[in-house]
PDB file of C-alpha atoms in Angstrom:
ATOM      1  CA  MET X   1      55.021  73.868-166.229  1.00  0.00           C
ATOM      2  CA  SER X   2      53.132  73.524-162.958  1.00  0.00           C
ATOM      3  CA  SER X   3      54.267  73.285-159.343  1.00  0.00           C
ATOM      4  CA  LEU X   4      53.881  71.001-156.328  1.00  0.00           C
ATOM      5  CA  GLU X   5      54.169  71.620-152.591  1.00  0.00           C
ATOM      6  CA  VAL X   6      56.658  69.138-151.094  1.00  0.00           C
ATOM      7  CA  GLY X   7      57.115  69.851-147.409  1.00  0.00           C
ATOM      8  CA  SER X   8      57.863  73.558-147.136  1.00  0.00           C
ATOM      9  CA  GLN X   9      59.049  73.824-150.737  1.00  0.00           C
ATOM     10  CA  THR X  10      57.300  74.685-153.973  1.00  0.00           C
ATOM     11  CA  LEU X  11      58.859  72.552-156.687  1.00  0.00           C
ATOM     12  CA  PRO X  12      58.448  72.833-160.455  1.00  0.00           C
ATOM     13  CA  VAL X  13      56.687  69.985-162.242  1.00  0.00           C
ATOM     14  CA  THR X  14      57.379  69.527-165.931  1.00  0.00           C
ATOM     15  CA  THR X  15      55.931  66.952-168.320  1.00  0.00           C
ATOM     16  CA  GLY X  16      56.823  65.883-171.806  1.00  0.00           C
ATOM     17  CA  THR X  17      57.062  63.006-174.237  1.00  0.00           C
ATOM     18  CA  MET X  18      59.984  61.122-175.701  1.00  0.00           C
ATOM     19  CA  PRO X  19      59.903  59.415-179.103  1.00  0.00           C
ATOM     20  CA  PHE X  20      60.587  55.705-178.696  1.00  0.00           C
ATOM     21  CA  ARG X  21      60.530  53.151-181.500  1.00  0.00           C
ATOM     22  CA  GLY X  22      57.889  55.023-183.457  1.00  0.00           C
ATOM     23  CA  HIS X  23      55.753  55.690-180.365  1.00  0.00           C
ATOM     24  CA  GLU X  24      55.783  58.150-177.454  1.00  0.00           C
ATOM     25  CA  THR X  25      56.759  57.713-173.816  1.00  0.00           C
ATOM     26  CA  TRP X  26      55.270  60.266-171.423  1.00  0.00           C
ATOM     27  CA  TYR X  27      57.299  61.512-168.458  1.00  0.00           C
ATOM     28  CA  ARG X  28      57.004  63.864-165.514  1.00  0.00           C
ATOM     29  CA  VAL X  29      59.838  65.541-163.579  1.00  0.00           C
ATOM     30  CA  THR X  30      59.245  66.894-160.063  1.00  0.00           C
ATOM     31  CA  GLY X  31      62.017  69.316-159.140  1.00  0.00           C
ATOM     32  CA  ALA X  32      64.838  70.596-161.315  1.00  0.00           C
ATOM     33  CA  LEU X  33      67.228  68.307-163.161  1.00  0.00           C
ATOM     34  CA  ASP X  34      70.773  69.324-162.163  1.00  0.00           C
ATOM     35  CA  PRO X  35      69.637  72.834-161.165  1.00  0.00           C
ATOM     36  CA  ASP X  36      73.173  74.094-160.478  1.00  0.00           C
ATOM     37  CA  GLY X  37      74.673  72.719-163.673  1.00  0.00           C
ATOM     38  CA  ALA X  38      77.020  70.523-161.638  1.00  0.00           C
ATOM     39  CA  ALA X  39      77.094  66.944-160.421  1.00  0.00           C
ATOM     40  CA  ASP X  40      77.603  67.738-156.743  1.00  0.00           C
ATOM     41  CA  GLY X  41      73.968  67.959-155.651  1.00  0.00           C
ATOM     42  CA  PRO X  42      71.429  65.209-154.996  1.00  0.00           C
ATOM     43  CA  ALA X  43      71.190  62.911-158.008  1.00  0.00           C
ATOM     44  CA  PRO X  44      67.851  62.460-159.791  1.00  0.00           C
ATOM     45  CA  LEU X  45      65.697  59.428-159.040  1.00  0.00           C
ATOM     46  CA  VAL X  46      63.894  57.530-161.792  1.00  0.00           C
ATOM     47  CA  VAL X  47      60.820  55.561-160.691  1.00  0.00           C
ATOM     48  CA  LEU X  48      59.803  52.365-162.490  1.00  0.00           C
ATOM     49  CA  HIS X  49      56.107  51.689-161.913  1.00  0.00           C
ATOM     50  CA  GLY X  50      54.523  48.278-161.581  1.00  0.00           C
ATOM     51  CA  GLY X  51      51.934  46.249-163.390  1.00  0.00           C
ATOM     52  CA  PRO X  52      53.198  45.704-165.994  1.00  0.00           C
ATOM     53  CA  GLY X  53      50.903  48.366-167.349  1.00  0.00           C
ATOM     54  CA  ALA X  54      49.779  50.022-164.089  1.00  0.00           C
ATOM     55  CA  ALA X  55      50.986  53.523-165.067  1.00  0.00           C
ATOM     56  CA  HIS X  56      52.749  55.961-162.755  1.00  0.00           C
ATOM     57  CA  ASN X  57      49.776  57.327-160.780  1.00  0.00           C
ATOM     58  CA  TYR X  58      49.922  55.086-157.705  1.00  0.00           C
ATOM     59  CA  THR X  59      53.617  55.922-157.165  1.00  0.00           C
ATOM     60  CA  LEU X  60      53.088  59.697-157.057  1.00  0.00           C
ATOM     61  CA  ALA X  61      53.582  59.725-153.270  1.00  0.00           C
ATOM     62  CA  MET X  62      57.254  59.148-154.070  1.00  0.00           C
ATOM     63  CA  THR X  63      57.493  62.790-155.157  1.00  0.00           C
ATOM     64  CA  ALA X  64      58.150  63.390-151.443  1.00  0.00           C
ATOM     65  CA  LEU X  65      61.676  62.154-152.174  1.00  0.00           C
ATOM     66  CA  ALA X  66      62.209  65.426-154.058  1.00  0.00           C
ATOM     67  CA  GLY X  67      62.108  67.242-150.723  1.00  0.00           C
ATOM     68  CA  ASP X  68      65.891  67.043-150.282  1.00  0.00           C
ATOM     69  CA  GLY X  69      66.573  68.758-153.599  1.00  0.00           C
ATOM     70  CA  ARG X  70      66.691  65.828-155.988  1.00  0.00           C
ATOM     71  CA  ALA X  71      64.518  65.605-159.087  1.00  0.00           C
ATOM     72  CA  VAL X  72      62.088  62.673-159.145  1.00  0.00           C
ATOM     73  CA  VAL X  73      61.241  61.299-162.579  1.00  0.00           C
ATOM     74  CA  HIS X  74      58.029  59.370-163.177  1.00  0.00           C
ATOM     75  CA  TYR X  75      57.053  57.968-166.539  1.00  0.00           C
ATOM     76  CA  ASP X  76      54.427  55.727-168.065  1.00  0.00           C
ATOM     77  CA  GLN X  77      55.955  52.693-169.680  1.00  0.00           C
ATOM     78  CA  LEU X  78      54.917  52.103-173.276  1.00  0.00           C
ATOM     79  CA  GLY X  79      51.403  50.711-173.602  1.00  0.00           C
ATOM     80  CA  CYS X  80      49.807  52.412-170.601  1.00  0.00           C
ATOM     81  CA  GLY X  81      48.874  55.687-168.969  1.00  0.00           C
ATOM     82  CA  LEU X  82      49.759  58.757-171.011  1.00  0.00           C
ATOM     83  CA  SER X  83      52.224  56.916-173.246  1.00  0.00           C
ATOM     84  CA  THR X  84      51.223  55.339-176.555  1.00  0.00           C
ATOM     85  CA  HIS X  85      48.690  52.519-176.210  1.00  0.00           C
ATOM     86  CA  LEU X  86      49.081  49.519-178.509  1.00  0.00           C
ATOM     87  CA  PRO X  87      46.019  47.332-177.901  1.00  0.00           C
ATOM     88  CA  ASP X  88      46.519  45.410-181.138  1.00  0.00           C
ATOM     89  CA  ALA X  89      50.189  44.568-180.562  1.00  0.00           C
ATOM     90  CA  ASP X  90      51.156  40.921-180.722  1.00  0.00           C
ATOM     91  CA  PRO X  91      51.752  39.609-177.179  1.00  0.00           C
ATOM     92  CA  SER X  92      55.345  38.819-178.166  1.00  0.00           C
ATOM     93  CA  PHE X  93      55.958  42.574-178.547  1.00  0.00           C
ATOM     94  CA  TRP X  94      55.882  43.049-174.781  1.00  0.00           C
ATOM     95  CA  THR X  95      59.283  41.930-173.532  1.00  0.00           C
ATOM     96  CA  VAL X  96      61.619  42.753-170.668  1.00  0.00           C
ATOM     97  CA  GLU X  97      64.162  43.907-173.241  1.00  0.00           C
ATOM     98  CA  LEU X  98      61.672  46.458-174.640  1.00  0.00           C
ATOM     99  CA  PHE X  99      61.254  48.117-171.273  1.00  0.00           C
ATOM    100  CA  VAL X 100      64.988  48.028-170.474  1.00  0.00           C
ATOM    101  CA  ALA X 101      65.635  49.853-173.746  1.00  0.00           C
ATOM    102  CA  GLU X 102      62.875  52.375-173.004  1.00  0.00           C
ATOM    103  CA  LEU X 103      64.401  53.278-169.635  1.00  0.00           C
ATOM    104  CA  ARG X 104      67.835  53.729-171.141  1.00  0.00           C
ATOM    105  CA  ALA X 105      66.401  55.912-173.917  1.00  0.00           C
ATOM    106  CA  LEU X 106      64.590  58.051-171.331  1.00  0.00           C
ATOM    107  CA  VAL X 107      67.638  58.843-169.170  1.00  0.00           C
ATOM    108  CA  VAL X 108      69.549  59.801-172.314  1.00  0.00           C
ATOM    109  CA  HIS X 109      66.660  61.992-173.456  1.00  0.00           C
ATOM    110  CA  LEU X 110      66.580  63.753-170.075  1.00  0.00           C
ATOM    111  CA  GLY X 111      70.358  64.197-169.984  1.00  0.00           C
ATOM    112  CA  ILE X 112      70.851  62.202-166.776  1.00  0.00           C
ATOM    113  CA  ALA X 113      72.344  58.968-168.131  1.00  0.00           C
ATOM    114  CA  ASP X 114      75.669  59.625-166.403  1.00  0.00           C
ATOM    115  CA  ARG X 115      74.258  59.946-162.882  1.00  0.00           C
ATOM    116  CA  PHE X 116      70.934  58.774-161.489  1.00  0.00           C
ATOM    117  CA  HIS X 117      69.291  56.514-158.925  1.00  0.00           C
ATOM    118  CA  LEU X 118      66.849  53.809-160.014  1.00  0.00           C
ATOM    119  CA  LEU X 119      63.814  52.689-157.982  1.00  0.00           C
ATOM    120  CA  GLY X 120      61.405  49.979-159.074  1.00  0.00           C
ATOM    121  CA  GLN X 121      58.140  49.036-157.387  1.00  0.00           C
ATOM    122  CA  SER X 122      56.527  45.587-157.899  1.00  0.00           C
ATOM    123  CA  TRP X 123      57.053  44.803-161.623  1.00  0.00           C
ATOM    124  CA  GLY X 124      59.302  47.868-161.654  1.00  0.00           C
ATOM    125  CA  GLY X 125      61.507  46.110-159.083  1.00  0.00           C
ATOM    126  CA  MET X 126      61.791  43.175-161.484  1.00  0.00           C
ATOM    127  CA  LEU X 127      62.676  45.533-164.327  1.00  0.00           C
ATOM    128  CA  GLY X 128      65.247  47.458-162.249  1.00  0.00           C
ATOM    129  CA  PRO X 129      67.637  44.498-161.796  1.00  0.00           C
ATOM    130  CA  GLU X 130      67.302  43.727-165.506  1.00  0.00           C
ATOM    131  CA  VAL X 131      68.320  47.312-166.324  1.00  0.00           C
ATOM    132  CA  VAL X 132      71.322  47.136-163.976  1.00  0.00           C
ATOM    133  CA  LEU X 133      72.451  43.727-165.229  1.00  0.00           C
ATOM    134  CA  SER X 134      72.161  44.875-168.825  1.00  0.00           C
ATOM    135  CA  ASP X 135      74.209  48.043-168.255  1.00  0.00           C
ATOM    136  CA  ASP X 136      74.795  49.677-164.868  1.00  0.00           C
ATOM    137  CA  SER X 137      76.634  52.729-166.203  1.00  0.00           C
ATOM    138  CA  GLY X 138      75.500  55.936-164.510  1.00  0.00           C
ATOM    139  CA  ILE X 139      73.376  54.131-161.927  1.00  0.00           C
ATOM    140  CA  LEU X 140      74.327  55.215-158.418  1.00  0.00           C
ATOM    141  CA  SER X 141      71.941  52.887-156.594  1.00  0.00           C
ATOM    142  CA  LEU X 142      69.029  50.500-157.041  1.00  0.00           C
ATOM    143  CA  SER X 143      65.956  50.356-154.789  1.00  0.00           C
ATOM    144  CA  ILE X 144      63.791  47.242-155.133  1.00  0.00           C
ATOM    145  CA  CYS X 145      60.369  47.782-153.575  1.00  0.00           C
ATOM    146  CA  ASP X 146      57.878  44.948-152.988  1.00  0.00           C
ATOM    147  CA  SER X 147      59.281  42.819-155.792  1.00  0.00           C
ATOM    148  CA  PRO X 148      60.122  39.178-156.480  1.00  0.00           C
ATOM    149  CA  ALA X 149      63.398  37.725-157.708  1.00  0.00           C
ATOM    150  CA  SER X 150      61.366  35.189-159.667  1.00  0.00           C
ATOM    151  CA  MET X 151      57.764  34.727-160.725  1.00  0.00           C
ATOM    152  CA  PRO X 152      57.639  31.109-159.500  1.00  0.00           C
ATOM    153  CA  LEU X 153      58.501  32.440-156.024  1.00  0.00           C
ATOM    154  CA  TRP X 154      55.793  35.089-156.432  1.00  0.00           C
ATOM    155  CA  LEU X 155      53.215  32.429-157.284  1.00  0.00           C
ATOM    156  CA  GLN X 156      54.304  30.305-154.335  1.00  0.00           C
ATOM    157  CA  ALA X 157      53.741  33.257-152.012  1.00  0.00           C
ATOM    158  CA  ALA X 158      50.419  34.129-153.670  1.00  0.00           C
ATOM    159  CA  ASN X 159      49.133  30.588-153.250  1.00  0.00           C
ATOM    160  CA  GLU X 160      50.097  30.593-149.581  1.00  0.00           C
ATOM    161  CA  LEU X 161      48.190  33.858-149.057  1.00  0.00           C
ATOM    162  CA  ARG X 162      45.188  32.618-151.049  1.00  0.00           C
ATOM    163  CA  ASP X 163      44.967  29.622-148.744  1.00  0.00           C
ATOM    164  CA  GLU X 164      44.398  32.054-145.881  1.00  0.00           C
ATOM    165  CA  LEU X 165      41.381  33.710-147.541  1.00  0.00           C
ATOM    166  CA  PRO X 166      37.830  32.791-146.474  1.00  0.00           C
ATOM    167  CA  ALA X 167      36.699  29.504-148.019  1.00  0.00           C
ATOM    168  CA  ASP X 168      33.927  31.093-150.072  1.00  0.00           C
ATOM    169  CA  VAL X 169      36.341  33.640-151.535  1.00  0.00           C
ATOM    170  CA  GLN X 170      38.773  30.899-152.499  1.00  0.00           C
ATOM    171  CA  ALA X 171      35.988  28.904-154.128  1.00  0.00           C
ATOM    172  CA  THR X 172      34.836  31.902-156.159  1.00  0.00           C
ATOM    173  CA  LEU X 173      38.342  32.611-157.418  1.00  0.00           C
ATOM    174  CA  LEU X 174      38.953  28.998-158.409  1.00  0.00           C
ATOM    175  CA  ALA X 175      35.602  28.626-160.153  1.00  0.00           C
ATOM    176  CA  HIS X 176      36.049  31.687-162.341  1.00  0.00           C
ATOM    177  CA  GLU X 177      39.679  30.897-163.145  1.00  0.00           C
ATOM    178  CA  ALA X 178      38.673  27.414-164.266  1.00  0.00           C
ATOM    179  CA  ALA X 179      35.793  28.789-166.334  1.00  0.00           C
ATOM    180  CA  GLY X 180      37.840  31.603-167.876  1.00  0.00           C
ATOM    181  CA  THR X 181      35.449  34.221-166.495  1.00  0.00           C
ATOM    182  CA  THR X 182      37.968  36.293-164.569  1.00  0.00           C
ATOM    183  CA  ASP X 183      36.427  39.470-166.004  1.00  0.00           C
ATOM    184  CA  SER X 184      33.200  38.918-164.058  1.00  0.00           C
ATOM    185  CA  ALA X 185      32.048  41.216-161.251  1.00  0.00           C
ATOM    186  CA  GLU X 186      31.930  38.270-158.846  1.00  0.00           C
ATOM    187  CA  TYR X 187      35.573  37.428-159.519  1.00  0.00           C
ATOM    188  CA  HIS X 188      36.626  41.057-159.052  1.00  0.00           C
ATOM    189  CA  ALA X 189      34.780  41.230-155.737  1.00  0.00           C
ATOM    190  CA  ALA X 190      36.590  38.132-154.484  1.00  0.00           C
ATOM    191  CA  GLU X 191      39.863  39.477-155.842  1.00  0.00           C
ATOM    192  CA  GLN X 192      39.343  42.686-153.860  1.00  0.00           C
ATOM    193  CA  VAL X 193      39.384  40.732-150.590  1.00  0.00           C
ATOM    194  CA  PHE X 194      42.961  39.697-151.392  1.00  0.00           C
ATOM    195  CA  TYR X 195      43.901  43.191-152.560  1.00  0.00           C
ATOM    196  CA  ASP X 196      42.597  44.845-149.377  1.00  0.00           C
ATOM    197  CA  ARG X 197      44.751  42.510-147.306  1.00  0.00           C
ATOM    198  CA  HIS X 198      47.939  42.308-149.342  1.00  0.00           C
ATOM    199  CA  VAL X 199      48.089  45.056-152.000  1.00  0.00           C
ATOM    200  CA  CYS X 200      46.910  48.286-150.334  1.00  0.00           C
ATOM    201  CA  ARG X 201      45.567  48.334-146.802  1.00  0.00           C
ATOM    202  CA  VAL X 202      44.439  51.965-147.065  1.00  0.00           C
ATOM    203  CA  VAL X 203      40.737  51.365-147.742  1.00  0.00           C
ATOM    204  CA  PRO X 204      39.163  52.983-149.614  1.00  0.00           C
ATOM    205  CA  ASN X 205      42.224  53.313-151.806  1.00  0.00           C
ATOM    206  CA  PRO X 206      43.571  56.841-152.371  1.00  0.00           C
ATOM    207  CA  PRO X 207      42.597  58.407-155.731  1.00  0.00           C
ATOM    208  CA  GLU X 208      46.033  57.920-157.288  1.00  0.00           C
ATOM    209  CA  VAL X 209      45.937  54.194-156.490  1.00  0.00           C
ATOM    210  CA  THR X 210      42.419  53.857-157.851  1.00  0.00           C
ATOM    211  CA  ALA X 211      43.561  55.681-160.998  1.00  0.00           C
ATOM    212  CA  SER X 212      46.200  53.048-161.708  1.00  0.00           C
ATOM    213  CA  PHE X 213      43.782  50.164-161.123  1.00  0.00           C
ATOM    214  CA  ASP X 214      41.191  51.862-163.351  1.00  0.00           C
ATOM    215  CA  GLN X 215      43.846  52.340-166.000  1.00  0.00           C
ATOM    216  CA  ILE X 216      44.574  48.604-166.092  1.00  0.00           C
ATOM    217  CA  ASP X 217      40.846  47.850-166.328  1.00  0.00           C
ATOM    218  CA  ALA X 218      40.497  50.269-169.237  1.00  0.00           C
ATOM    219  CA  GLU X 219      43.696  49.184-171.014  1.00  0.00           C
ATOM    220  CA  PRO X 220      44.758  45.696-169.858  1.00  0.00           C
ATOM    221  CA  THR X 221      46.875  44.839-172.906  1.00  0.00           C
ATOM    222  CA  VAL X 222      50.306  44.861-171.258  1.00  0.00           C
ATOM    223  CA  TYR X 223      49.134  43.428-167.933  1.00  0.00           C
ATOM    224  CA  HIS X 224      47.308  40.527-169.539  1.00  0.00           C
ATOM    225  CA  ALA X 225      50.107  39.780-172.011  1.00  0.00           C
ATOM    226  CA  MET X 226      52.897  39.713-169.433  1.00  0.00           C
ATOM    227  CA  ASN X 227      51.128  38.891-166.162  1.00  0.00           C
ATOM    228  CA  GLY X 228      47.578  37.648-166.508  1.00  0.00           C
ATOM    229  CA  PRO X 229      44.140  38.550-165.172  1.00  0.00           C
ATOM    230  CA  SER X 230      45.169  39.172-161.554  1.00  0.00           C
ATOM    231  CA  GLU X 231      48.067  39.464-159.118  1.00  0.00           C
ATOM    232  CA  PHE X 232      47.807  35.777-158.223  1.00  0.00           C
ATOM    233  CA  HIS X 233      46.649  34.192-161.499  1.00  0.00           C
ATOM    234  CA  VAL X 234      49.768  34.598-163.629  1.00  0.00           C
ATOM    235  CA  ILE X 235      49.531  33.044-167.089  1.00  0.00           C
ATOM    236  CA  GLY X 236      51.399  35.655-169.146  1.00  0.00           C
ATOM    237  CA  SER X 237      54.908  35.752-170.586  1.00  0.00           C
ATOM    238  CA  LEU X 238      56.471  36.512-167.187  1.00  0.00           C
ATOM    239  CA  LYS X 239      55.211  33.251-165.674  1.00  0.00           C
ATOM    240  CA  GLU X 240      58.666  31.651-165.686  1.00  0.00           C
ATOM    241  CA  TRP X 241      60.707  34.857-165.312  1.00  0.00           C
ATOM    242  CA  SER X 242      63.597  34.712-162.853  1.00  0.00           C
ATOM    243  CA  VAL X 243      66.712  36.692-162.054  1.00  0.00           C
ATOM    244  CA  VAL X 244      67.754  34.482-159.121  1.00  0.00           C
ATOM    245  CA  ASP X 245      70.761  33.007-160.884  1.00  0.00           C
ATOM    246  CA  ARG X 246      71.992  36.465-161.963  1.00  0.00           C
ATOM    247  CA  VAL X 247      71.475  38.797-159.002  1.00  0.00           C
ATOM    248  CA  ALA X 248      74.996  38.241-157.678  1.00  0.00           C
ATOM    249  CA  GLY X 249      76.104  40.281-160.689  1.00  0.00           C
ATOM    250  CA  ILE X 250      74.375  43.442-159.418  1.00  0.00           C
ATOM    251  CA  ALA X 251      77.297  45.676-158.484  1.00  0.00           C
ATOM    252  CA  VAL X 252      75.475  48.849-157.429  1.00  0.00           C
ATOM    253  CA  PRO X 253      74.404  49.533-153.818  1.00  0.00           C
ATOM    254  CA  THR X 254      70.910  48.096-153.410  1.00  0.00           C
ATOM    255  CA  LEU X 255      68.034  48.643-150.999  1.00  0.00           C
ATOM    256  CA  VAL X 256      65.268  46.014-150.743  1.00  0.00           C
ATOM    257  CA  VAL X 257      62.022  46.990-149.002  1.00  0.00           C
ATOM    258  CA  ALA X 258      58.622  45.377-148.488  1.00  0.00           C
ATOM    259  CA  GLY X 259      55.613  45.479-146.179  1.00  0.00           C
ATOM    260  CA  ALA X 260      54.872  43.029-143.383  1.00  0.00           C
ATOM    261  CA  TYR X 261      51.529  42.134-145.041  1.00  0.00           C
ATOM    262  CA  ASP X 262      52.907  42.348-148.586  1.00  0.00           C
ATOM    263  CA  GLU X 263      51.912  39.926-151.308  1.00  0.00           C
ATOM    264  CA  ALA X 264      55.677  40.063-151.872  1.00  0.00           C
ATOM    265  CA  LYS X 265      56.419  37.785-148.923  1.00  0.00           C
ATOM    266  CA  PRO X 266      60.038  37.443-147.720  1.00  0.00           C
ATOM    267  CA  ILE X 267      60.565  34.288-149.787  1.00  0.00           C
ATOM    268  CA  VAL X 268      60.196  36.326-152.977  1.00  0.00           C
ATOM    269  CA  TRP X 269      62.845  38.956-152.203  1.00  0.00           C
ATOM    270  CA  GLN X 270      65.262  36.953-150.059  1.00  0.00           C
ATOM    271  CA  PRO X 271      67.447  36.019-153.071  1.00  0.00           C
ATOM    272  CA  PHE X 272      68.225  39.730-153.531  1.00  0.00           C
ATOM    273  CA  VAL X 273      69.326  40.027-149.908  1.00  0.00           C
ATOM    274  CA  ASP X 274      71.291  36.772-149.968  1.00  0.00           C
ATOM    275  CA  GLN X 275      73.194  37.345-153.201  1.00  0.00           C
ATOM    276  CA  ILE X 276      73.631  41.044-154.031  1.00  0.00           C
ATOM    277  CA  PRO X 277      77.080  42.021-152.679  1.00  0.00           C
ATOM    278  CA  ASP X 278      76.163  45.499-151.361  1.00  0.00           C
ATOM    279  CA  VAL X 279      72.597  45.225-150.054  1.00  0.00           C
ATOM    280  CA  ARG X 280      70.402  46.197-147.147  1.00  0.00           C
ATOM    281  CA  SER X 281      66.710  45.580-146.464  1.00  0.00           C
ATOM    282  CA  HIS X 282      63.800  47.025-144.507  1.00  0.00           C
ATOM    283  CA  VAL X 283      60.284  45.764-143.735  1.00  0.00           C
ATOM    284  CA  PHE X 284      57.533  48.316-143.018  1.00  0.00           C
ATOM    285  CA  PRO X 285      55.437  46.869-140.170  1.00  0.00           C
ATOM    286  CA  GLU X 286      52.048  48.410-141.055  1.00  0.00           C
ATOM    287  CA  SER X 287      52.178  48.030-144.834  1.00  0.00           C
ATOM    288  CA  SER X 288      51.304  45.543-147.519  1.00  0.00           C
ATOM    289  CA  HIS X 289      52.362  46.037-151.163  1.00  0.00           C
ATOM    290  CA  MET X 290      52.460  49.856-151.155  1.00  0.00           C
ATOM    291  CA  PRO X 291      54.489  51.177-148.196  1.00  0.00           C
ATOM    292  CA  HIS X 292      54.931  54.455-150.078  1.00  0.00           C
ATOM    293  CA  VAL X 293      51.134  54.892-149.718  1.00  0.00           C
ATOM    294  CA  GLU X 294      50.519  53.047-146.453  1.00  0.00           C
ATOM    295  CA  GLU X 295      53.464  54.448-144.437  1.00  0.00           C
ATOM    296  CA  PRO X 296      54.574  57.381-146.599  1.00  0.00           C
ATOM    297  CA  GLU X 297      56.656  59.238-144.014  1.00  0.00           C
ATOM    298  CA  ALA X 298      58.578  56.127-142.995  1.00  0.00           C
ATOM    299  CA  PHE X 299      59.066  55.166-146.640  1.00  0.00           C
ATOM    300  CA  THR X 300      60.440  58.601-147.497  1.00  0.00           C
ATOM    301  CA  GLU X 301      62.816  58.467-144.531  1.00  0.00           C
ATOM    302  CA  VAL X 302      64.174  54.977-145.272  1.00  0.00           C
ATOM    303  CA  VAL X 303      64.537  55.412-149.026  1.00  0.00           C
ATOM    304  CA  GLY X 304      65.615  59.050-148.797  1.00  0.00           C
ATOM    305  CA  THR X 305      68.393  58.211-146.350  1.00  0.00           C
ATOM    306  CA  PHE X 306      69.633  55.437-148.638  1.00  0.00           C
ATOM    307  CA  LEU X 307      69.660  57.761-151.666  1.00  0.00           C
ATOM    308  CA  ARG X 308      71.553  60.482-149.813  1.00  0.00           C
ATOM    309  CA  GLU X 309      74.177  57.979-148.706  1.00  0.00           C
ATOM    310  CA  HIS X 310      74.841  57.070-152.340  1.00  0.00           C
ATOM    311  CA  ASP X 311      74.570  60.393-154.129  1.00  0.00           C
ATOM    312  CA  HIS X 312      78.322  60.506-154.727  1.00  0.00           C
ATOM    313  CA  PRO X 313      80.475  57.678-156.116  1.00  0.00           C
ATOM    314  CA  THR X 314      83.507  56.473-154.186  1.00  0.00           C
ATOM    315  CA  PRO X 315      86.984  56.654-155.772  1.00  0.00           C
ATOM    316  CA  GLU X 316      86.437  53.045-156.845  1.00  0.00           C
ATOM    317  CA  GLY X 317      83.458  54.219-158.881  1.00  0.00           C
ATOM    318  CA  ARG X 318      80.589  53.119-156.655  1.00  0.00           C
ATOM    319  CA  ALA X 319      78.539  55.046-154.147  1.00  0.00           C
TER     320      ALA X 319
END
């Protein structure tokens, strides 16, 4: 066990692994899970990282949400980070259902399945609604951060933002995508122009953000199988993914957030706001795709307030 300074507090940090379908899922808990042995304190928060396959590192700023006494759970989804890597897995292995089942197994393993908040960032905010729609038992609230309700909407937004890039950058991207040379240094340099505008505007990126990007470069199996070579060149199994026609079935209180310069433009998350019965939204004015990194204090305030408001279910069973 180690510790972490969060505000004026020193919080315990524990790590471990969970067996899952013959493999291991790594997790980290900041703070104490149910420290008083009762369900009257702040409920734990489980963070679903993006990618797919980006690992937890770039979301570590969200440990600030443990400052009000709740435990914050990070984990690396199967196939990335400190969890089991499966570089030889058939692409069909990597499914939404796999990751829904992994999350459910984790909250059972940690003993929090009866009471927890769920937050998903980017791909994690696509996975979060799938978890809730599959089984919302024990989930007090859902936070969807910088995420699309469908991949076709995501691609529409990405193409609009690409059209705003310098002409030479656009030409470089198109040439390498057509040639299948998206692993070239020239492509990555052009890609970085988009990323600096719409993914993380803190340049150079903080070490934890760089760690997640480096992790994808070193182990791109899941990202390439489900997404593709870049944020805006999606050719993987998620290309046609959509939850638009199902989001009205989300019955837990939901917060939708994004950045004003986000690659997740309003068109991609508007279906959540339009159709989820109990929903609110917030746009961070100085952020792109990582408000938790770009405006960390504001992010902690907005999300933390929402979590506190829904720590305790109403008599009808919802927070």
